[in-house]
């Protein structure tokens, strides 16, 4: 176990309001896992949560499609919105395959997530994504632009990005006693604040949050899509909470963690509704 003096993530759990957010998330997650439908039709709940989570993540990235449109479509190679939805769907599918790798090399997983999000079919690591000039599968270098118009925070330089990514990976690999919500929120917030890739940073950050929540054991069946909650809370609240995280103040970081907790709770509510619909035979 890490000691409090060497476990900065665990120290964040003591910030005002964080313990309440952690407890609320744990209670809501336990409730949906105890739903009788989960015992018989858990795989269906997981599949539906993945679809709805991808839709929520894409909406925050500017592609706010109706759920039935996401469900109906098979071609996501058209305009920018279609490609964004397709990227979100691919990331959701890929995240479940990367849990074991995450425990050994978080940075390798982040590079893989960006490759999956940004590359057109047949593109390889280091290739250009769809002719946009976005090198995929690696963090940006000095002088390379970032296409992330919805996040207007000051953009850290490439050297700072590299150092902070290494620091984050080191914390994760060292192990932490922090609650899963705290770790997931920090991973999510750090990636959005840094925007280490040339594009798709929001989609990658939310996929990484999902990986932490699932890999930690809080949501092992991936039925609590925080992306749904982030989308429901809205882009303005999301960016305001992110600004608080990026400020580095205890109040700002605590507010971001609480915001992420509320997003998980709303994701749980969505899956609970799916359980109840299945129970009624309506879905």
Coordinates of C-alpha atoms in Angstrom, one line a residue:
X1 CA 0.0 0.0 0.0
X2 CA 1.1 3.5 -0.7
X3 CA 1.5 5.9 2.3
X4 CA -0.4 9.2 2.3
X5 CA 2.9 11.1 1.9
X6 CA 3.8 9.2 -1.3
X7 CA 0.3 8.9 -2.7
X8 CA -0.9 12.3 -4.1
X9 CA -4.0 10.8 -5.6
X10 CA -5.2 9.4 -2.2
X11 CA -4.6 12.8 -0.7
X12 CA -7.2 14.2 -3.0
X13 CA -9.8 12.0 -1.4
X14 CA -9.6 14.2 1.7
X15 CA -10.6 17.4 -0.2
X16 CA -14.0 18.9 0.9
X17 CA -16.9 17.1 -0.7
X18 CA -14.9 14.4 -2.3
X19 CA -15.8 11.7 0.2
X20 CA -19.5 12.4 -0.2
X21 CA -19.1 12.1 -4.0
X22 CA -17.2 8.8 -3.7
X23 CA -19.9 7.4 -1.3
X24 CA -22.7 8.6 -3.6
X25 CA -21.1 6.9 -6.6
X26 CA -20.5 3.6 -4.7
X27 CA -24.1 3.5 -3.5
X28 CA -25.5 4.1 -7.0
X29 CA -23.2 1.6 -8.6
X30 CA -24.0 -1.1 -6.0
X31 CA -27.7 -0.5 -6.6
X32 CA -27.6 -1.1 -10.4
X33 CA -25.4 -4.1 -10.0
X34 CA -28.0 -5.5 -7.6
X35 CA -30.8 -5.1 -10.1
X36 CA -32.4 -8.4 -10.9
X37 CA -32.1 -7.9 -14.6
X38 CA -28.3 -7.8 -14.3
X39 CA -28.2 -11.4 -13.2
X40 CA -29.9 -12.6 -16.4
X41 CA -29.1 -10.0 -19.0
X42 CA -25.9 -8.3 -18.0
X43 CA -24.4 -8.6 -21.4
X44 CA -27.3 -6.6 -22.9
X45 CA -26.9 -3.9 -20.3
X46 CA -23.1 -3.7 -21.1
X47 CA -23.8 -3.4 -24.8
X48 CA -26.4 -0.7 -24.4
X49 CA -24.2 1.2 -21.9
X50 CA -21.4 1.2 -24.5
X51 CA -23.6 2.6 -27.2
X52 CA -25.1 5.3 -25.0
X53 CA -21.7 6.2 -23.6
X54 CA -20.2 6.6 -27.1
X55 CA -23.2 8.8 -28.0
X56 CA -22.6 11.0 -24.9
X57 CA -18.9 11.3 -25.6
X58 CA -19.5 12.3 -29.2
X59 CA -22.1 14.9 -28.2
X60 CA -19.5 16.6 -26.0
X61 CA -17.1 16.6 -29.0
X62 CA -19.7 18.4 -31.1
X63 CA -21.6 15.5 -32.7
X64 CA -24.9 15.5 -30.7
X65 CA -26.8 12.7 -32.5
X66 CA -30.0 11.1 -31.3
X67 CA -29.4 7.7 -29.9
X68 CA -31.5 6.0 -32.5
X69 CA -29.4 7.6 -35.2
X70 CA -26.3 6.2 -33.7
X71 CA -27.9 2.8 -33.4
X72 CA -29.1 2.9 -37.0
X73 CA -26.1 4.1 -38.8
X74 CA -23.4 1.8 -40.2
X75 CA -21.3 4.3 -42.2
X76 CA -19.3 6.8 -40.1
X77 CA -16.9 8.0 -42.8
X78 CA -18.9 10.9 -44.1
X79 CA -18.8 14.4 -42.6
X80 CA -17.0 15.5 -39.4
X81 CA -19.9 14.7 -37.1
X82 CA -20.2 11.2 -38.5
X83 CA -16.4 10.6 -38.1
X84 CA -16.6 11.9 -34.5
X85 CA -19.4 9.5 -33.7
X86 CA -17.5 6.6 -35.4
X87 CA -14.4 7.5 -33.3
X88 CA -16.4 7.4 -30.1
X89 CA -17.9 4.0 -31.0
X90 CA -14.5 2.6 -31.8
X91 CA -13.0 3.9 -28.6
X92 CA -15.7 2.4 -26.5
X93 CA -15.2 -1.0 -28.2
X94 CA -11.4 -0.8 -27.9
X95 CA -11.3 0.3 -24.2
X96 CA -12.5 -3.1 -23.0
X97 CA -9.6 -4.8 -24.7
X98 CA -6.9 -2.6 -23.1
X99 CA -7.4 -3.2 -19.3
X100 CA -4.4 -5.5 -18.8
X101 CA -2.2 -3.2 -20.9
X102 CA -3.3 -0.2 -18.9
X103 CA -2.0 -1.8 -15.7
X104 CA 1.5 -2.2 -17.3
X105 CA 1.8 0.9 -19.6
X106 CA -0.9 3.6 -19.4
X107 CA 1.0 5.7 -22.0
X108 CA 0.9 2.9 -24.5
X109 CA -2.8 2.6 -24.0
X110 CA -3.3 6.4 -24.5
X111 CA -1.3 6.2 -27.7
X112 CA -3.4 3.3 -28.9
X113 CA -6.7 5.1 -28.0
X114 CA -5.6 8.1 -30.1
X115 CA -4.6 5.8 -33.0
X116 CA -8.1 4.2 -32.9
X117 CA -9.9 7.6 -32.6
X118 CA -7.9 9.5 -35.2
X119 CA -6.7 7.1 -37.9
X120 CA -8.7 6.3 -41.0
X121 CA -9.0 2.6 -41.9
X122 CA -5.6 1.3 -42.8
X123 CA -3.6 4.1 -41.2
X124 CA -0.7 3.1 -38.9
X125 CA 1.0 4.7 -36.0
X126 CA 2.7 7.9 -37.1
X127 CA 0.5 8.2 -40.2
X128 CA -1.6 11.2 -40.9
X129 CA -5.2 11.0 -39.9
X130 CA -7.4 11.6 -42.9
X131 CA -5.1 14.2 -44.4
X132 CA -5.6 16.6 -41.5
X133 CA -1.9 16.8 -40.6
X134 CA -2.6 15.1 -37.3
X135 CA 0.1 12.5 -36.5
X136 CA -1.6 9.7 -34.7
X137 CA -0.6 7.3 -32.0
X138 CA 1.9 9.6 -30.2
X139 CA 1.8 12.8 -28.2
X140 CA 2.4 16.1 -30.1
X141 CA 5.8 17.6 -30.6
X142 CA 6.9 21.2 -30.2
X143 CA 5.2 23.3 -32.8
X144 CA 2.5 20.9 -33.7
X145 CA -1.0 22.2 -33.6
X146 CA -4.0 20.9 -31.6
X147 CA -7.5 20.7 -33.0
X148 CA -9.6 20.8 -29.9
X149 CA -11.8 23.9 -30.3
X150 CA -14.2 23.1 -27.6
X151 CA -11.5 23.4 -24.9
X152 CA -10.2 26.9 -24.6
X153 CA -7.8 26.5 -21.7
X154 CA -4.2 27.7 -22.2
X155 CA -2.3 24.9 -24.1
X156 CA 0.7 23.5 -22.3
X157 CA 3.9 23.2 -24.3
X158 CA 5.1 19.8 -25.6
X159 CA 7.8 19.5 -22.9
X160 CA 5.3 20.1 -20.1
X161 CA 3.0 17.6 -21.7
X162 CA 5.7 15.0 -21.8
X163 CA 6.7 15.5 -18.2
X164 CA 3.2 15.5 -16.8
X165 CA 2.2 12.4 -18.8
X166 CA 5.2 10.6 -17.4
X167 CA 4.3 11.8 -13.9
X168 CA 0.7 10.6 -14.3
X169 CA 1.9 7.2 -15.5
X170 CA 4.3 6.9 -12.7
X171 CA 1.5 7.6 -10.1
X172 CA -0.7 5.0 -11.7
X173 CA 2.0 2.3 -12.0
X174 CA 3.1 2.9 -8.3
X175 CA -0.4 2.1 -7.2
X176 CA -2.7 4.2 -5.1
X177 CA -5.2 3.9 -2.3
X178 CA -7.3 6.6 -3.9
X179 CA -11.0 5.7 -4.7
X180 CA -11.6 4.8 -8.3
X181 CA -13.6 8.0 -8.8
X182 CA -10.7 10.1 -7.8
X183 CA -8.2 8.3 -10.0
X184 CA -10.6 8.3 -13.0
X185 CA -11.3 12.0 -12.6
X186 CA -7.6 13.0 -12.4
X187 CA -6.8 10.9 -15.5
X188 CA -9.7 12.5 -17.4
X189 CA -8.9 16.0 -16.2
X190 CA -5.2 15.8 -16.8
X191 CA -5.6 14.6 -20.4
X192 CA -8.1 17.3 -21.2
X193 CA -5.9 20.0 -19.6
X194 CA -2.8 18.8 -21.4
X195 CA -4.4 17.9 -24.7
X196 CA -1.4 15.7 -25.6
X197 CA -2.6 14.7 -29.0
X198 CA -3.2 16.7 -32.1
X199 CA -6.9 15.9 -32.0
X200 CA -9.6 13.8 -30.3
X201 CA -8.3 14.6 -26.8
X202 CA -11.8 14.8 -25.3
X203 CA -12.8 11.4 -26.7
X204 CA -9.5 9.8 -25.5
X205 CA -9.8 11.4 -22.0
X206 CA -13.3 10.0 -21.6
X207 CA -12.3 6.6 -22.8
X208 CA -9.4 6.6 -20.3
X209 CA -11.8 7.5 -17.5
X210 CA -13.9 4.5 -18.5
X211 CA -10.9 2.2 -18.4
X212 CA -10.0 3.4 -14.9
X213 CA -13.6 2.9 -13.6
X214 CA -13.8 -0.6 -15.1
X215 CA -10.2 -1.7 -14.3
X216 CA -10.5 -0.5 -10.7
X217 CA -13.3 -2.9 -10.0
X218 CA -15.9 -0.2 -9.4
X219 CA -17.7 -1.0 -12.6
X220 CA -16.2 -4.3 -13.8
X221 CA -19.0 -5.0 -16.3
X222 CA -18.8 -1.4 -17.8
X223 CA -22.5 -0.6 -17.2
X224 CA -22.1 2.8 -15.6
X225 CA -21.3 5.1 -18.6
X226 CA -20.0 8.4 -17.2
X227 CA -20.0 9.8 -20.7
X228 CA -23.8 9.7 -20.6
X229 CA -23.7 11.8 -17.5
X230 CA -21.1 14.2 -18.8
X231 CA -23.3 14.8 -21.8
X232 CA -26.4 15.2 -19.8
X233 CA -24.8 17.7 -17.4
X234 CA -23.9 19.7 -20.6
X235 CA -20.8 21.2 -22.2
X236 CA -20.9 24.5 -20.3
X237 CA -20.8 22.7 -16.9
X238 CA -18.2 20.3 -18.2
X239 CA -15.9 23.0 -19.3
X240 CA -16.4 25.1 -16.2
X241 CA -15.6 22.1 -14.0
X242 CA -12.5 21.4 -16.1
X243 CA -11.4 25.0 -15.7
X244 CA -11.5 24.4 -11.9
X245 CA -9.4 21.3 -12.3
X246 CA -6.8 23.1 -14.4
X247 CA -6.6 25.9 -11.8
X248 CA -5.0 23.4 -9.5
X249 CA -6.8 24.9 -6.5
X250 CA -8.2 22.4 -3.9
X251 CA -11.7 23.8 -4.5
X252 CA -11.3 23.5 -8.3
X253 CA -10.0 20.0 -8.2
X254 CA -12.6 18.9 -5.7
X255 CA -15.4 20.4 -7.8
X256 CA -14.1 18.5 -10.9
X257 CA -14.0 15.2 -9.0
X258 CA -17.6 15.8 -7.7
X259 CA -18.7 16.7 -11.3
X260 CA -17.2 13.4 -12.5
X261 CA -19.0 11.6 -9.7
X262 CA -22.3 13.1 -10.7
X263 CA -21.7 12.0 -14.3
X264 CA -21.2 8.4 -13.1
X265 CA -24.4 8.6 -11.1
X266 CA -26.3 9.8 -14.2
X267 CA -24.7 7.0 -16.2
X268 CA -26.0 4.6 -13.5
X269 CA -29.4 6.1 -13.8
X270 CA -29.4 5.5 -17.6
X271 CA -28.5 1.8 -17.2
X272 CA -31.0 1.4 -14.4
X273 CA -33.7 2.7 -16.8
X274 CA -32.5 0.2 -19.4
X275 CA -32.8 -2.6 -16.8
X276 CA -36.3 -1.6 -15.9
X277 CA -37.3 -1.4 -19.6
X278 CA -35.9 -4.9 -20.2
X279 CA -37.8 -6.1 -17.1
X280 CA -41.0 -4.7 -18.6
X281 CA -40.2 -6.2 -22.0
X282 CA -40.1 -2.8 -23.5
X283 CA -36.5 -2.8 -24.7

